[in-house]
Coordinates of C-alpha atoms in Angstrom, one line a residue:
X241 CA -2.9 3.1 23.1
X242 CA -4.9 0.3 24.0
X243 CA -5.1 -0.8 27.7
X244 CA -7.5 -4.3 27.5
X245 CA -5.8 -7.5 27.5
X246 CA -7.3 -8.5 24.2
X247 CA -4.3 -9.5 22.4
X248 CA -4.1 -13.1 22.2
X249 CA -1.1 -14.8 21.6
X250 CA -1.2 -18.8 20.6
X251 CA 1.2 -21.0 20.7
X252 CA 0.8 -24.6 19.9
X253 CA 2.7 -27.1 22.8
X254 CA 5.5 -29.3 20.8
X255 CA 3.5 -28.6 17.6
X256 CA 5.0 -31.5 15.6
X257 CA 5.7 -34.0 18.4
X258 CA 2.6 -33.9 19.7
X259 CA 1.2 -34.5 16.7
X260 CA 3.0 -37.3 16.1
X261 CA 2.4 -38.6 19.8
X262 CA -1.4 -38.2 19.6
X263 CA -1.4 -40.1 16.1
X264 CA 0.6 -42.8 17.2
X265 CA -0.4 -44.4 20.7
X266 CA 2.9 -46.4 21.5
X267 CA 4.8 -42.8 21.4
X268 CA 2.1 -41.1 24.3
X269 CA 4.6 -40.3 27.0
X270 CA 7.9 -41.0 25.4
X271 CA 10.7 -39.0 24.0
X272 CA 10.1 -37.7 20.6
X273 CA 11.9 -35.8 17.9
X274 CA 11.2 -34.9 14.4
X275 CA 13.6 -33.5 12.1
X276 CA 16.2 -34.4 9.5
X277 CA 17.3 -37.8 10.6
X278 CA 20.8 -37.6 7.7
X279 CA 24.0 -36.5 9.4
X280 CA 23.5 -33.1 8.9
X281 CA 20.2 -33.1 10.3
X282 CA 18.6 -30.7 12.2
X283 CA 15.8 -31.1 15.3
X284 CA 12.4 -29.5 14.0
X285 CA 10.6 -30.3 17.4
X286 CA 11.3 -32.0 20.4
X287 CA 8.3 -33.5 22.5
X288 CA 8.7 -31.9 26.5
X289 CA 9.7 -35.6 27.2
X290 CA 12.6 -35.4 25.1
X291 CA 13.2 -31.7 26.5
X292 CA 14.0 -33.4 29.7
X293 CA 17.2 -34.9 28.0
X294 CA 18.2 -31.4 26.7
X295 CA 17.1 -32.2 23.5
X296 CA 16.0 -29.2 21.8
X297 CA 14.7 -27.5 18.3
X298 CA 17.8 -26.2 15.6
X299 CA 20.1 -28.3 17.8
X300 CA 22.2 -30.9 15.4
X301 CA 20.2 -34.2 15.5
X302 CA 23.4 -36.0 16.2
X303 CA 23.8 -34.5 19.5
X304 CA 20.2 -35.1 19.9
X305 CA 20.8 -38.9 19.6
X306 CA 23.9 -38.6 22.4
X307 CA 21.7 -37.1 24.5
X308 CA 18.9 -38.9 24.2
X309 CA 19.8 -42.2 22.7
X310 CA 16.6 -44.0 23.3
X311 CA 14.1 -41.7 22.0
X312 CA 11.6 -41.8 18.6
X313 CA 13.3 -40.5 15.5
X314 CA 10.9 -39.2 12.7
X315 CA 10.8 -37.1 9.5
X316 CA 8.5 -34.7 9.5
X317 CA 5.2 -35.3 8.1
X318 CA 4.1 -31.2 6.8
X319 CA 1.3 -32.1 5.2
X320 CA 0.0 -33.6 7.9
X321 CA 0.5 -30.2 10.2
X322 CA -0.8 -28.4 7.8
X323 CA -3.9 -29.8 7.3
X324 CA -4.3 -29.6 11.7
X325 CA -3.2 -26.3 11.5
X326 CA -5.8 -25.0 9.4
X327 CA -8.1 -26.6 12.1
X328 CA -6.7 -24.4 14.2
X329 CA -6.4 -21.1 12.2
X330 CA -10.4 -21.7 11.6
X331 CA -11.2 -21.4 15.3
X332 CA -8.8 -18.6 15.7
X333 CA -10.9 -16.4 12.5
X334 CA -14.7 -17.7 14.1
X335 CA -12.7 -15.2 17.2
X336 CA -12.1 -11.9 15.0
X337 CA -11.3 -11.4 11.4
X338 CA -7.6 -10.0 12.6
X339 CA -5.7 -13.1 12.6
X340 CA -2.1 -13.1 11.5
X341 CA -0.3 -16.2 11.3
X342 CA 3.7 -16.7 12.3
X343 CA 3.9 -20.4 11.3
X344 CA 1.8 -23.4 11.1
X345 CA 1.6 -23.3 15.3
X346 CA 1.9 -19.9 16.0
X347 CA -0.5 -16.4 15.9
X348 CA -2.0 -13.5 17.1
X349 CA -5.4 -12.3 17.5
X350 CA -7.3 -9.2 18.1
X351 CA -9.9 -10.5 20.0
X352 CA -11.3 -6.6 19.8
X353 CA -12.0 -6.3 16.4
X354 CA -14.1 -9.6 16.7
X355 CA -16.3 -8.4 19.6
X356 CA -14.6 -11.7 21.1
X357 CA -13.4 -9.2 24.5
X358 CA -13.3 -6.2 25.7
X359 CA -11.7 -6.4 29.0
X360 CA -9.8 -8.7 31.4
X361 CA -12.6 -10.9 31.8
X362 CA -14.4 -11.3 28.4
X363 CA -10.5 -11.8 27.3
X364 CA -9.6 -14.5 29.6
X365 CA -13.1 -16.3 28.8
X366 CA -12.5 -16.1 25.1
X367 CA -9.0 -17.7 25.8
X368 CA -9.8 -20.5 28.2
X369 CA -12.9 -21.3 25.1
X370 CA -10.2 -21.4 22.5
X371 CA -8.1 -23.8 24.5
X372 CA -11.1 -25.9 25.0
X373 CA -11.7 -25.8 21.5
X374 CA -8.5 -27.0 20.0
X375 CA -8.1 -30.0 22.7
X376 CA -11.9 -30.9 20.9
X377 CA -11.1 -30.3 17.3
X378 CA -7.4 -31.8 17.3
X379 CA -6.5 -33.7 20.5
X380 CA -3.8 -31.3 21.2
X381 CA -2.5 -28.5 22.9
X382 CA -1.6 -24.9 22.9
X383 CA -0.7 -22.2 25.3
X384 CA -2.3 -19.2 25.3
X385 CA -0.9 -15.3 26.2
X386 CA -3.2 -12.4 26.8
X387 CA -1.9 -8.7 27.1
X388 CA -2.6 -5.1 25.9
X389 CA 0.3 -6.0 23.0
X390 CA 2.0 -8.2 20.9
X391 CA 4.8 -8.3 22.5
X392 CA 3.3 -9.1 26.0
X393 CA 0.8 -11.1 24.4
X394 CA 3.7 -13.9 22.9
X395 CA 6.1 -13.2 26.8
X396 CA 2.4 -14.3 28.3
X397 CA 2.1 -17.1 26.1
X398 CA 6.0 -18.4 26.8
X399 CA 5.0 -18.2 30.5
X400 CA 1.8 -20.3 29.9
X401 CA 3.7 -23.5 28.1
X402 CA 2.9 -26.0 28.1
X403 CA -1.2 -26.8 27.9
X404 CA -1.9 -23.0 30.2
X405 CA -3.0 -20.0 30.4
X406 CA -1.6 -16.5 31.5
X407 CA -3.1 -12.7 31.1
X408 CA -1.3 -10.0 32.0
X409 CA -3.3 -7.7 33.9
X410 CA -3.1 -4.1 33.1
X411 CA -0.9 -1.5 35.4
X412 CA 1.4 -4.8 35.6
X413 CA 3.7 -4.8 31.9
X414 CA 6.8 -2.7 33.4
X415 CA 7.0 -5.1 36.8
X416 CA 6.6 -8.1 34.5
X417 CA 9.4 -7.2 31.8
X418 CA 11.8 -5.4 33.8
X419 CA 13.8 -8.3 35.1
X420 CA 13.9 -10.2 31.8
X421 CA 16.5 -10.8 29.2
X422 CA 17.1 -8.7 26.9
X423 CA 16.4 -11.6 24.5
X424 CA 12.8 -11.1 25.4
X425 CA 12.3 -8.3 23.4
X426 CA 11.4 -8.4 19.7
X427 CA 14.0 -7.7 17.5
X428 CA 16.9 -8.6 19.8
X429 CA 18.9 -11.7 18.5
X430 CA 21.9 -13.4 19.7
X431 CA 24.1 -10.5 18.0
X432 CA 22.2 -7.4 19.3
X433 CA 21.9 -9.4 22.6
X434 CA 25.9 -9.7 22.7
X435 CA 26.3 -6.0 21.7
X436 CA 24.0 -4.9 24.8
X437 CA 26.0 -7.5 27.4
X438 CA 28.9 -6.0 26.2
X439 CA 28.5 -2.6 27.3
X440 CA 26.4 -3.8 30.5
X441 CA 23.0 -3.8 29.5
X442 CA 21.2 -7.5 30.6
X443 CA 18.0 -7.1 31.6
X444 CA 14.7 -4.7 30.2
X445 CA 15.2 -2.7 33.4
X446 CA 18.9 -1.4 32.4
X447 CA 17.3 -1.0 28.8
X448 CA 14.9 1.4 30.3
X449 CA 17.4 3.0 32.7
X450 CA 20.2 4.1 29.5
X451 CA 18.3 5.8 28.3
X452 CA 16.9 6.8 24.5
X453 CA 20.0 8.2 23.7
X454 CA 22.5 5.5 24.8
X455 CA 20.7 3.0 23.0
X456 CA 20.5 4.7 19.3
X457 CA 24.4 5.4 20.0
X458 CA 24.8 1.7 20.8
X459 CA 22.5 -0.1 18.2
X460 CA 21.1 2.8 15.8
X461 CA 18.5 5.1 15.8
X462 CA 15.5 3.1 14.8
X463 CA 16.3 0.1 16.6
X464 CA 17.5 2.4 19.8
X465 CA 13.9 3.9 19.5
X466 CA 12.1 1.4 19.0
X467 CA 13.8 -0.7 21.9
X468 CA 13.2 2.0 24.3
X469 CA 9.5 2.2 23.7
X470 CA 9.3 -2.0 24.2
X471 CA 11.4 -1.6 27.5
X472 CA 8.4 0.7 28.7
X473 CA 5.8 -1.8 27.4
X474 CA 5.1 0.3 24.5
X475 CA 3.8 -1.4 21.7
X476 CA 1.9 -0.1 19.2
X477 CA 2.6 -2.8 16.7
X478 CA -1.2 -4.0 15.0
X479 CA -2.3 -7.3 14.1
X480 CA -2.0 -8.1 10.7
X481 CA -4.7 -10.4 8.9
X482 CA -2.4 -10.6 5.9
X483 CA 1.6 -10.5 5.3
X484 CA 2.2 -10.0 2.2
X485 CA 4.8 -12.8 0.8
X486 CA 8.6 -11.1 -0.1
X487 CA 10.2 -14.0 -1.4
X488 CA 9.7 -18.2 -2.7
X489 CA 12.6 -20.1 -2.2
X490 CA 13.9 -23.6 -1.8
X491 CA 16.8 -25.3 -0.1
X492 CA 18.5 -28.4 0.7
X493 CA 21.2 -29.8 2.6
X494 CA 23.4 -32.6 1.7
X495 CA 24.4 -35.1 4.0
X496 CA 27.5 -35.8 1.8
X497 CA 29.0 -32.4 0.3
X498 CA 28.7 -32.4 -3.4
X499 CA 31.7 -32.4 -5.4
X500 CA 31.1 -33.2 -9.2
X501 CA 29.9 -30.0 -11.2
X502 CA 28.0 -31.5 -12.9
X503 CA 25.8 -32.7 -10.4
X504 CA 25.9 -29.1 -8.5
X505 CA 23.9 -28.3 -11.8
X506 CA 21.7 -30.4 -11.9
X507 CA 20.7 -30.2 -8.1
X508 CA 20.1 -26.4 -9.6
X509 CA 18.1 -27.4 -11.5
X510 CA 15.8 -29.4 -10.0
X511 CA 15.4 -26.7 -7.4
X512 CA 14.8 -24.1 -10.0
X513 CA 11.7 -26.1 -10.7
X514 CA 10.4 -26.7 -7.0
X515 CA 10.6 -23.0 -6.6
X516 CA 8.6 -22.5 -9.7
X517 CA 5.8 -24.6 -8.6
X518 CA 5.8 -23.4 -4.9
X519 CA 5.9 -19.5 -7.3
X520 CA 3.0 -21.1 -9.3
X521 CA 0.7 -22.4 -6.4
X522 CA 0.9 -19.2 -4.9
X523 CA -0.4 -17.5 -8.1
X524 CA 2.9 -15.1 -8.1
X525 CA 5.6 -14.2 -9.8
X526 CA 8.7 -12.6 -9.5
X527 CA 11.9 -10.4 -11.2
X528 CA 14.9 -11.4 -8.9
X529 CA 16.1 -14.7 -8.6
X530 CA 18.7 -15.8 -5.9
X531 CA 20.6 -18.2 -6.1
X532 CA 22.3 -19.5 -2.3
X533 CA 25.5 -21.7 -2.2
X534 CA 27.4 -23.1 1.3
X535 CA 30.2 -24.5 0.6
X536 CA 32.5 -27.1 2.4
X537 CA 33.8 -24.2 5.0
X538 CA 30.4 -23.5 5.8
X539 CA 31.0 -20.1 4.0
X540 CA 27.9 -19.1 2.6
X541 CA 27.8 -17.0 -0.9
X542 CA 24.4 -15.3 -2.3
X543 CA 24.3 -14.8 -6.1
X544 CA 20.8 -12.6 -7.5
X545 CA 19.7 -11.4 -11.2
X546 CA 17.1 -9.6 -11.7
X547 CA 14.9 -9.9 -15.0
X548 CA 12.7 -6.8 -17.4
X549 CA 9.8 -8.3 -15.5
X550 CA 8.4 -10.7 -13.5
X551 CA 7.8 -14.5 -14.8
X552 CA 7.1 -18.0 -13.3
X553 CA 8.5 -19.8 -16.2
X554 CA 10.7 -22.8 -15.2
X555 CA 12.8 -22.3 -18.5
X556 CA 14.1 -18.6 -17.4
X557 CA 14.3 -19.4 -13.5
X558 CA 16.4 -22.3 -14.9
X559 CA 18.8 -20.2 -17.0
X560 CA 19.2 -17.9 -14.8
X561 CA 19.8 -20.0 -11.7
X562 CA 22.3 -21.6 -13.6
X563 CA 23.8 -18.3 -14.6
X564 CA 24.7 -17.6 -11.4
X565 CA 26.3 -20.7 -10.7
X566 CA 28.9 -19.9 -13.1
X567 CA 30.2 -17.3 -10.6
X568 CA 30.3 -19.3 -7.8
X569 CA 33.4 -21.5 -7.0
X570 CA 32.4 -25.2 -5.8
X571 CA 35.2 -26.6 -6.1
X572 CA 36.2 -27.7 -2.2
X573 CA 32.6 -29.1 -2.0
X574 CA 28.9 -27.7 -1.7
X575 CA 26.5 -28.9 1.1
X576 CA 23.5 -26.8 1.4
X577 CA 22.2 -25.5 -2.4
X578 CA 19.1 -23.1 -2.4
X579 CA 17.6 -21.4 -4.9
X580 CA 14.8 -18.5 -4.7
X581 CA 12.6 -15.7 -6.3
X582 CA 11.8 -12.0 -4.9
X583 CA 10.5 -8.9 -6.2
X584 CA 6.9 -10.5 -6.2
X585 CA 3.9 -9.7 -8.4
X586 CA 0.5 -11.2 -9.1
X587 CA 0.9 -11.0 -12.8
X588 CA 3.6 -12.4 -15.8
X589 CA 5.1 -10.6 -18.0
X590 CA 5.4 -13.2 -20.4
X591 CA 8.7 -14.2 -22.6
X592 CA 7.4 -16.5 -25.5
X593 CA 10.9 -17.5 -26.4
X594 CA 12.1 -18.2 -23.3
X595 CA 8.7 -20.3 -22.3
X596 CA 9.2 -21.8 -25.5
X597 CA 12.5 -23.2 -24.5
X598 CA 11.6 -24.5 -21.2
X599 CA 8.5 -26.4 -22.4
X600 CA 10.7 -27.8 -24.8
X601 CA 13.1 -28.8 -21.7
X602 CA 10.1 -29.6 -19.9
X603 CA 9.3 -32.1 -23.0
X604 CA 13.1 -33.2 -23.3
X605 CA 12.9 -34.4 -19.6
X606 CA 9.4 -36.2 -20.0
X607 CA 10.5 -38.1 -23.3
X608 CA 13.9 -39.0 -21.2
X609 CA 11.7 -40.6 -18.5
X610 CA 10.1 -42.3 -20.5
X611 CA 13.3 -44.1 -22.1
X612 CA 14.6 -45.0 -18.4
X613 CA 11.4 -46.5 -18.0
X614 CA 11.2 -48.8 -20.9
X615 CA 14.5 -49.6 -21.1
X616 CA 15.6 -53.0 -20.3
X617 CA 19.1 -51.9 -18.2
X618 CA 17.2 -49.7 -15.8
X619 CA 17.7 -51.1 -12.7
X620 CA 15.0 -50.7 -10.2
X621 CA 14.9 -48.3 -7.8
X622 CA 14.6 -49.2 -4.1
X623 CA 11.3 -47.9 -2.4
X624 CA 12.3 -45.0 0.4
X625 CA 10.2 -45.7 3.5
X626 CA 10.7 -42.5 5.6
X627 CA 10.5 -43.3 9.5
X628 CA 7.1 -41.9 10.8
X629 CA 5.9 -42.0 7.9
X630 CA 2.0 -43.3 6.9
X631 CA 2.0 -47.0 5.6
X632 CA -1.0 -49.4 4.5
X633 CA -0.9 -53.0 4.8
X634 CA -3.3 -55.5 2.5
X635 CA -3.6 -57.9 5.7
X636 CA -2.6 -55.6 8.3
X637 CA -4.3 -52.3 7.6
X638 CA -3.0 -49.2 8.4
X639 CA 0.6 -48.5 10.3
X640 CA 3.6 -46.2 10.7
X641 CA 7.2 -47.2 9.8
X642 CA 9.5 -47.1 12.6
X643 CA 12.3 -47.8 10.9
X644 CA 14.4 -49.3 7.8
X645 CA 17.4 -50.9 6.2
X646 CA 19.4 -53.8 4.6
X647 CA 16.3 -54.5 2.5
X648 CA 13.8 -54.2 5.1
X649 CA 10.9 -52.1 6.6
X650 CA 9.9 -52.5 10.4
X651 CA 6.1 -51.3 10.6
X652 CA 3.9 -50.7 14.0
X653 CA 0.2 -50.9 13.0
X654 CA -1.9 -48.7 15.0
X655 CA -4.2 -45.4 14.8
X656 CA -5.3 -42.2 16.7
X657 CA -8.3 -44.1 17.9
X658 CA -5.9 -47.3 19.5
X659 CA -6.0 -47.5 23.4
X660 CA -2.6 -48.7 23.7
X661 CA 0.4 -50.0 21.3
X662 CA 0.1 -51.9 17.9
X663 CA 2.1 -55.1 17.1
X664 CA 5.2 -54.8 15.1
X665 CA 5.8 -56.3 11.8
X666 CA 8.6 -56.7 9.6
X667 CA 8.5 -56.8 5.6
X668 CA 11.2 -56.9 2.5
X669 CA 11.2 -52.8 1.3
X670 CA 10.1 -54.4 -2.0
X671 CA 7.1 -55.8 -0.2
X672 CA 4.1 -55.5 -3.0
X673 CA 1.1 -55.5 -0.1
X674 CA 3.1 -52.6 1.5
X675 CA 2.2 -49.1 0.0
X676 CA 3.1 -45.3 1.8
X677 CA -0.7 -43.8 2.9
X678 CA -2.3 -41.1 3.5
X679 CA -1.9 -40.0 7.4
X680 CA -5.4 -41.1 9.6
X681 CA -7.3 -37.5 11.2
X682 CA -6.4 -37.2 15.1
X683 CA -10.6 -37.2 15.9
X684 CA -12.8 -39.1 13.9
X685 CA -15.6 -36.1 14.4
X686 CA -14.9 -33.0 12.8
X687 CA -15.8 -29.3 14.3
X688 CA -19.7 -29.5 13.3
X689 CA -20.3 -32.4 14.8
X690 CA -18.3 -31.4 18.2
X691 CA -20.3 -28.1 17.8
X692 CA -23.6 -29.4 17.2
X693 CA -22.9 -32.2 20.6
X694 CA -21.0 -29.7 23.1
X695 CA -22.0 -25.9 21.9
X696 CA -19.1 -24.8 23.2
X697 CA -16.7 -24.2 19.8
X698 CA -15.9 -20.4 19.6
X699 CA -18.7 -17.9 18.3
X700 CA -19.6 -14.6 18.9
X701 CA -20.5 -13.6 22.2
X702 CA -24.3 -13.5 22.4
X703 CA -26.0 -10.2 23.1
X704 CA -27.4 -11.3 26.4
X705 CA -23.7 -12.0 27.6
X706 CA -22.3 -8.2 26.5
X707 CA -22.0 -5.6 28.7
X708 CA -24.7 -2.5 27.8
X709 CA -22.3 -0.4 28.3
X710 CA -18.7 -1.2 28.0
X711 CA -15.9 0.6 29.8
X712 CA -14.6 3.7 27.8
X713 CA -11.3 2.1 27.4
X714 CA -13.3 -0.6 25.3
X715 CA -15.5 1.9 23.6
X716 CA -13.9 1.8 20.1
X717 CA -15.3 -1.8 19.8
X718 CA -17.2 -1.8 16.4
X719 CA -17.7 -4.0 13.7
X720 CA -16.2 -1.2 11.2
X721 CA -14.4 0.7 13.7
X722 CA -12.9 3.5 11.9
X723 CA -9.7 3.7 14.3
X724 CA -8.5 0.1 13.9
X725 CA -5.5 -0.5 11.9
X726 CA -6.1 -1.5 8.0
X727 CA -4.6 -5.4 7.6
X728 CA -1.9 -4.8 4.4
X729 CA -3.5 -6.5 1.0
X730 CA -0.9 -9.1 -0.2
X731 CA -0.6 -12.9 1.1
X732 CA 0.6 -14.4 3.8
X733 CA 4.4 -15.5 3.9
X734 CA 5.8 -19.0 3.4
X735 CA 8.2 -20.2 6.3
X736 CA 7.9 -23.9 7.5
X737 CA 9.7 -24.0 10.2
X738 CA 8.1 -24.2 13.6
X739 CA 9.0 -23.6 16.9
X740 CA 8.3 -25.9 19.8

């Protein structure tokens, strides 16, 4: 059992609003949030000025806007946090090759298996670097946690937000958890949580004080186990370079339900194929598809097939998708559609008739777009101009969009590297000197230039700087240590939704 604070937890602070606040100078300081703006929308993130309100992530956006009527409304801009998050995940792999990623703001590190730390001190040094680090490389944030474990590693972490630090010192994990929720635990959700309240269990102290047996009668045995062993701050869980990807899937919600069958199908459809090419740029394939429905009632129903062998053919995705469909009822009304693929493989077993018929589909489609675009009675179609979203100006140069409607786009003009505000301008939507654009980087220097100025982006310790002759509770540090945990071989999963 490892004893040495050197697992580090980060999380980034308001990952997507303060992304969007550092990007756009007029929103420093103000109330953000990002999410679905439709009626059925959802709040992604919610800057810490907009927490103030009550406004917080997975809460409807409508009650967002009651609650704070006066604050920024965007869509979220992914690529964009991607392409800062893999900023981030470098710095975090320059620490130790075990890195395993939770989300585009979120992961653990073993700072041990990168000779980053190997006690209390090293550990908190490497941390405070880090922190140092990503304000330099991206202009943001992020709370760090240090413990002994994972799971005291991400409660430190929660303690540090936002823009800190906090290590838990060894000898100190049982005082620390016992008067938490027992929400703070891994693996207990809102159901287990009520299950445990219910028979008078609250805190981590009254897990510990059941008992083993009381808690497999309550919840089972291996979650009674396993909770037990977490309530004595025993976690043996490793860090995982690699998670190995179970499933692809796609889903969207409606902000009007769908009635018309027909149109059910063809929304289907056109998910079958942006599953495919998520499958495809993953290199995968898969044998089960799964096809999700929620209807009117909110009632959700979950239809699978399961194919000889794997494929990431669009035609047979799209047969069998639609397959499926034909056992579910939609007649009050569908508002969320989804469709997936599981059972996951790096190779295709390949069904010439069936990619036959979907090329042919796939050709059927182009030659139809083609028509619609060459044909005299197509009417055109009004340019979307998502608020938040990157926009480039002939005379003005580059801006954001903060809002639309009746024919028009309202545009601030600003970047990253503004002091204070950009004016405001207002254009038709058809506008021909207006065109979306790609988003502007946060710093104008990237990491090798910051590196080569400061010296101070993460690298291995220098020699001079180790200890001769570490404590023994650090004395499986190696660079092949034969006693640290093998990372599984597969690749990494796929969720994109963050938490604040």
């Amino acid at each position: 059992m490892r004893t040495a604070p050197t697992i580090l937890h980060l999380d980034m602070d308001a990952f997507f609003a303060s992304a969007e606040q550092a990007s756009k100078p007029s929103l420093r300081g103000k109330a953000v949030v990002v999410g679905g703006l439709g009626p059925r929308g959802v709040v992604a993130t919610a800057s810490y000025e907009a927490r103030v309100f009550g406004v917080n992530s997975a809460m409807p956006m409508a009650q967002a806007r009651r609650l704070a009527p006066n604050a920024a409304y965007l869509v979220p801009r992914f690529g964009f946090y991607r392409s800062i998050s893999e900023q981030v995940m470098a710095l975090l792999r320059a620490l130790s090759p075990l890195v395993e990623p939770l989300s585009l703001d979120e992961a653990f590190v073993d700072l041990e298996a990168g000779e980053a730390a190997w006690d209390a001190e090293s550990a908190r040094r490497a941390g405070e670097r880090l922190r140092t680090d990503i304000r330099a490389v991206t202009g943001l944030t992020g709370s760090v946690g240090l413990a002994a474990s994972k799971m005291l590693a991400k409660i430190a972490s929660e303690r540090a937000k936002p823009d800190g630090l906090v290590l838990i010192e060894p000898g100190s994990e049982r005082a620390l958890l016992g008067p938490l929720s027992v929400r703070a635990l891994p693996g207990v959700g809102p159901a287990t949580g009520d299950h445990l309240r219910r028979a008078g269990i609250t805190t981590v102290d009254e897990i510990a004080e059941a008992g083993e047996d009381e808690l497999v009668r309550l919840v089972g045995k291996a979650h009674g186990h396993a909770l037990y062993a977490m309530a004595l701050a025993h976690d043996e869980r490793p860090v995982v370079a690699e998670r190995e990807t179970k499933s692809v899937s796609v889903e969207d919600t409606y902000d009007v339900d769908i009635h018309d069958r027909i149109r059910v199908g063809l929304e289907v459809q056109r998910l079958a194929d942006r599953c495919v090419r998520r499958l495809r740029g993953a290199g995968l394939s898969g044998r089960t598809i799964v096809l999700k429905v929620r209807r009117y009632d909110f009632s959700t129903l979950t239809r699978s097939e399961t194919l000889r062998g794997p494929t990431d053919d669009p035609g047979v995705v799209r047969e069998a998708a639609a397959r499926l469909l034909d056992s579910v009822d939609t007649t009050g009304g569908v508002r969320l559609l989804g469709v997936g693929v599981s059972g996951l493989a790096d190779y295709t077993q390949e069904d010439l008739f069936a990619q036959a018929a979907g090329e042919q589909v796939d050709l059927l489609e182009e030659e139809h777009a083609q028509e619609e675009e060459g044909g005299e009675q197509t009417a055109p179609v009004e340019r979307r101009w998502p608020a938040g979203h990157d926009v480039r100006h002939s005379g003005f140069g580059h801006g954001w969009v903060q809002g639309s409607g009746l024919g028009r786009v309202t545009v601030r003009f600003e970047t990253p590297e503004d002091a204070g505000p950009g004016r405001v301008r207002t254009f038709r939507t058809d506008d021909p000197e207006l065109e979306l654009a790609e988003p502007l980087p946060l710093m104008t220097r990237d990491a090798g230039e910051l590196a080569a100025e400061s010296g101070q982006l993460v690298a291995p310790l220098p020699e001079n700087r180790r200890p001769a002759d570490p404590p023994v509770a650090s004395a499986q540090v190696s660079s092949e240590p034969a006693s640290l945990p093998k990372s599984r071989s597969g690749r990494e999963g796929g969720g994109a939704t963050s938490r604040p």
